[in-house]
């Protein structure tokens, strides 16, 4: 059974957050946490906290299941564009340049691994083996 965690109005541009999200998409939870912990991007800290929240949501939905035996992985992770704050910066000759301070919304879905489904993590392992 899957669990969802959402993070809204993150003050980072969606493009920068997608770079970090692409690192962990389809990975197992333990591997994703270690990747996020040592990734120097600013969005990695927020995604790590969001992933821990998704794991806690999964535990709340499945109180009788053990986390170690569940073999959780990141099923989907989406980064959508949020609201942009528009500002003006003074420029030469009386002009004004527009500055857009972008934000994003992140949705993360964690699920227990079933043998019938194939994730990107398994694809990666099969490529290394061959």
PDB file of C-alpha atoms in Angstrom:
ATOM      1  CA  UNK A   1       0.000   0.000   0.000  1.00  0.00           C
ATOM      2  CA  UNK A   2       1.425   3.346  -1.000  1.00  0.00           C
ATOM      3  CA  UNK A   3       1.858   6.504   1.048  1.00  0.00           C
ATOM      4  CA  UNK A   4       1.956  10.070  -0.235  1.00  0.00           C
ATOM      5  CA  UNK A   5       3.799  13.118   1.101  1.00  0.00           C
ATOM      6  CA  UNK A   6       3.528  16.621  -0.363  1.00  0.00           C
ATOM      7  CA  UNK A   7       5.707  19.676   0.052  1.00  0.00           C
ATOM      8  CA  UNK A   8       4.283  22.961  -1.157  1.00  0.00           C
ATOM      9  CA  UNK A   9       5.720  26.404  -1.907  1.00  0.00           C
ATOM     10  CA  UNK A  10       9.378  25.420  -1.706  1.00  0.00           C
ATOM     11  CA  UNK A  11      11.403  28.571  -2.499  1.00  0.00           C
ATOM     12  CA  UNK A  12      13.640  26.898  -5.086  1.00  0.00           C
ATOM     13  CA  UNK A  13      13.223  26.871  -8.817  1.00  0.00           C
ATOM     14  CA  UNK A  14      11.538  23.730 -10.188  1.00  0.00           C
ATOM     15  CA  UNK A  15      14.449  23.063 -12.528  1.00  0.00           C
ATOM     16  CA  UNK A  16      16.944  22.833  -9.660  1.00  0.00           C
ATOM     17  CA  UNK A  17      14.627  20.625  -7.620  1.00  0.00           C
ATOM     18  CA  UNK A  18      14.032  18.277 -10.585  1.00  0.00           C
ATOM     19  CA  UNK A  19      17.787  17.658 -10.826  1.00  0.00           C
ATOM     20  CA  UNK A  20      17.751  16.283  -7.279  1.00  0.00           C
ATOM     21  CA  UNK A  21      14.453  14.421  -7.772  1.00  0.00           C
ATOM     22  CA  UNK A  22      15.853  12.624 -10.821  1.00  0.00           C
ATOM     23  CA  UNK A  23      18.649  11.198  -8.656  1.00  0.00           C
ATOM     24  CA  UNK A  24      16.275   9.283  -6.390  1.00  0.00           C
ATOM     25  CA  UNK A  25      13.370   8.400  -8.697  1.00  0.00           C
ATOM     26  CA  UNK A  26      12.719   4.635  -8.572  1.00  0.00           C
ATOM     27  CA  UNK A  27      15.391   3.948  -5.930  1.00  0.00           C
ATOM     28  CA  UNK A  28      14.933   2.044  -2.711  1.00  0.00           C
ATOM     29  CA  UNK A  29      14.345   4.200   0.353  1.00  0.00           C
ATOM     30  CA  UNK A  30      17.652   3.434   2.082  1.00  0.00           C
ATOM     31  CA  UNK A  31      19.646   4.173  -1.051  1.00  0.00           C
ATOM     32  CA  UNK A  32      17.676   7.371  -1.683  1.00  0.00           C
ATOM     33  CA  UNK A  33      18.242   8.631   1.863  1.00  0.00           C
ATOM     34  CA  UNK A  34      21.990   8.092   1.594  1.00  0.00           C
ATOM     35  CA  UNK A  35      22.084   9.814  -1.803  1.00  0.00           C
ATOM     36  CA  UNK A  36      20.152  12.811  -0.508  1.00  0.00           C
ATOM     37  CA  UNK A  37      22.261  13.072   2.624  1.00  0.00           C
ATOM     38  CA  UNK A  38      25.492  13.540   0.663  1.00  0.00           C
ATOM     39  CA  UNK A  39      24.151  15.565  -2.273  1.00  0.00           C
ATOM     40  CA  UNK A  40      25.358  19.176  -1.943  1.00  0.00           C
ATOM     41  CA  UNK A  41      22.306  20.764  -3.616  1.00  0.00           C
ATOM     42  CA  UNK A  42      20.008  22.848  -1.434  1.00  0.00           C
ATOM     43  CA  UNK A  43      16.917  20.928  -2.551  1.00  0.00           C
ATOM     44  CA  UNK A  44      18.368  17.642  -1.273  1.00  0.00           C
ATOM     45  CA  UNK A  45      17.789  18.661   2.359  1.00  0.00           C
ATOM     46  CA  UNK A  46      14.114  19.352   1.723  1.00  0.00           C
ATOM     47  CA  UNK A  47      13.631  16.139  -0.276  1.00  0.00           C
ATOM     48  CA  UNK A  48      15.299  14.114   2.472  1.00  0.00           C
ATOM     49  CA  UNK A  49      12.871  15.517   5.023  1.00  0.00           C
ATOM     50  CA  UNK A  50       9.948  14.875   2.656  1.00  0.00           C
ATOM     51  CA  UNK A  51      11.065  11.268   2.135  1.00  0.00           C
ATOM     52  CA  UNK A  52      11.211  10.719   5.907  1.00  0.00           C
ATOM     53  CA  UNK A  53       7.687  12.128   6.132  1.00  0.00           C
ATOM     54  CA  UNK A  54       6.482   9.736   3.416  1.00  0.00           C
ATOM     55  CA  UNK A  55       8.024   6.808   5.314  1.00  0.00           C
ATOM     56  CA  UNK A  56       6.240   7.921   8.493  1.00  0.00           C
ATOM     57  CA  UNK A  57       2.969   8.169   6.538  1.00  0.00           C
ATOM     58  CA  UNK A  58       3.500   4.615   5.252  1.00  0.00           C
ATOM     59  CA  UNK A  59       4.096   3.366   8.797  1.00  0.00           C
ATOM     60  CA  UNK A  60       0.902   5.076   9.964  1.00  0.00           C
ATOM     61  CA  UNK A  61      -1.090   3.332   7.212  1.00  0.00           C
ATOM     62  CA  UNK A  62       0.515  -0.068   7.904  1.00  0.00           C
ATOM     63  CA  UNK A  63       0.975  -0.359  11.679  1.00  0.00           C
ATOM     64  CA  UNK A  64       1.353  -4.151  11.628  1.00  0.00           C
ATOM     65  CA  UNK A  65       4.040  -4.259   8.897  1.00  0.00           C
ATOM     66  CA  UNK A  66       7.744  -3.915   9.664  1.00  0.00           C
ATOM     67  CA  UNK A  67       9.684  -1.243   7.822  1.00  0.00           C
ATOM     68  CA  UNK A  68      12.745  -3.449   7.261  1.00  0.00           C
ATOM     69  CA  UNK A  69      10.708  -6.241   5.685  1.00  0.00           C
ATOM     70  CA  UNK A  70       8.550  -3.924   3.553  1.00  0.00           C
ATOM     71  CA  UNK A  71      11.370  -3.094   1.103  1.00  0.00           C
ATOM     72  CA  UNK A  72      10.061   0.407   0.300  1.00  0.00           C
ATOM     73  CA  UNK A  73      10.966   2.297  -2.848  1.00  0.00           C
ATOM     74  CA  UNK A  74      10.093   5.664  -4.372  1.00  0.00           C
ATOM     75  CA  UNK A  75       7.267   4.931  -6.760  1.00  0.00           C
ATOM     76  CA  UNK A  76       6.792   8.430  -8.161  1.00  0.00           C
ATOM     77  CA  UNK A  77       8.227  11.841  -7.478  1.00  0.00           C
ATOM     78  CA  UNK A  78       6.858  14.913  -9.224  1.00  0.00           C
ATOM     79  CA  UNK A  79       8.100  18.486  -9.106  1.00  0.00           C
ATOM     80  CA  UNK A  80       5.519  21.007 -10.309  1.00  0.00           C
ATOM     81  CA  UNK A  81       5.883  24.718 -10.737  1.00  0.00           C
ATOM     82  CA  UNK A  82       4.473  26.828  -7.920  1.00  0.00           C
ATOM     83  CA  UNK A  83       3.723  30.502  -7.589  1.00  0.00           C
ATOM     84  CA  UNK A  84       6.287  33.039  -8.848  1.00  0.00           C
ATOM     85  CA  UNK A  85       6.931  36.262  -6.989  1.00  0.00           C
ATOM     86  CA  UNK A  86       7.566  39.064  -9.461  1.00  0.00           C
ATOM     87  CA  UNK A  87       9.943  41.852  -8.479  1.00  0.00           C
ATOM     88  CA  UNK A  88      11.563  44.770 -10.292  1.00  0.00           C
ATOM     89  CA  UNK A  89      15.253  45.555 -10.059  1.00  0.00           C
ATOM     90  CA  UNK A  90      16.500  49.002 -11.011  1.00  0.00           C
ATOM     91  CA  UNK A  91      18.478  49.014 -14.247  1.00  0.00           C
ATOM     92  CA  UNK A  92      20.456  51.708 -16.076  1.00  0.00           C
ATOM     93  CA  UNK A  93      18.716  54.632 -17.782  1.00  0.00           C
ATOM     94  CA  UNK A  94      15.599  54.475 -15.630  1.00  0.00           C
ATOM     95  CA  UNK A  95      14.546  51.003 -16.693  1.00  0.00           C
ATOM     96  CA  UNK A  96      13.527  48.088 -14.526  1.00  0.00           C
ATOM     97  CA  UNK A  97      14.451  44.423 -15.027  1.00  0.00           C
ATOM     98  CA  UNK A  98      11.941  41.835 -13.918  1.00  0.00           C
ATOM     99  CA  UNK A  99      13.064  39.228 -11.403  1.00  0.00           C
ATOM    100  CA  UNK A 100      10.981  36.080 -10.983  1.00  0.00           C
ATOM    101  CA  UNK A 101      11.453  34.296  -7.690  1.00  0.00           C
ATOM    102  CA  UNK A 102      10.181  30.826  -8.502  1.00  0.00           C
ATOM    103  CA  UNK A 103       8.805  28.178  -6.189  1.00  0.00           C
ATOM    104  CA  UNK A 104       7.708  24.569  -6.618  1.00  0.00           C
ATOM    105  CA  UNK A 105       5.463  21.825  -5.261  1.00  0.00           C
ATOM    106  CA  UNK A 106       6.865  18.316  -4.702  1.00  0.00           C
ATOM    107  CA  UNK A 107       4.743  15.148  -4.492  1.00  0.00           C
ATOM    108  CA  UNK A 108       6.429  11.919  -3.403  1.00  0.00           C
ATOM    109  CA  UNK A 109       4.816   8.464  -3.387  1.00  0.00           C
ATOM    110  CA  UNK A 110       6.415   5.569  -1.480  1.00  0.00           C
ATOM    111  CA  UNK A 111       5.283   1.978  -1.957  1.00  0.00           C
ATOM    112  CA  UNK A 112       6.284  -1.501  -0.810  1.00  0.00           C
ATOM    113  CA  UNK A 113       8.118  -3.471  -3.457  1.00  0.00           C
ATOM    114  CA  UNK A 114       6.209  -6.302  -5.158  1.00  0.00           C
ATOM    115  CA  UNK A 115       8.040  -8.887  -7.236  1.00  0.00           C
ATOM    116  CA  UNK A 116       5.802  -8.212 -10.263  1.00  0.00           C
ATOM    117  CA  UNK A 117       6.875  -4.604 -10.670  1.00  0.00           C
ATOM    118  CA  UNK A 118      10.215  -3.522 -12.104  1.00  0.00           C
ATOM    119  CA  UNK A 119      11.849  -0.343 -10.825  1.00  0.00           C
ATOM    120  CA  UNK A 120      14.697   1.750 -12.117  1.00  0.00           C
ATOM    121  CA  UNK A 121      16.843   0.397  -9.283  1.00  0.00           C
ATOM    122  CA  UNK A 122      16.526  -3.146 -10.654  1.00  0.00           C
ATOM    123  CA  UNK A 123      17.164  -1.944 -14.197  1.00  0.00           C
ATOM    124  CA  UNK A 124      20.376  -0.372 -12.949  1.00  0.00           C
ATOM    125  CA  UNK A 125      21.475  -3.571 -11.211  1.00  0.00           C
ATOM    126  CA  UNK A 126      20.778  -5.664 -14.321  1.00  0.00           C
ATOM    127  CA  UNK A 127      22.815  -3.290 -16.497  1.00  0.00           C
ATOM    128  CA  UNK A 128      25.792  -3.522 -14.105  1.00  0.00           C
ATOM    129  CA  UNK A 129      25.579  -7.310 -14.067  1.00  0.00           C
ATOM    130  CA  UNK A 130      25.724  -7.558 -17.861  1.00  0.00           C
TER     131      UNK A 130
END
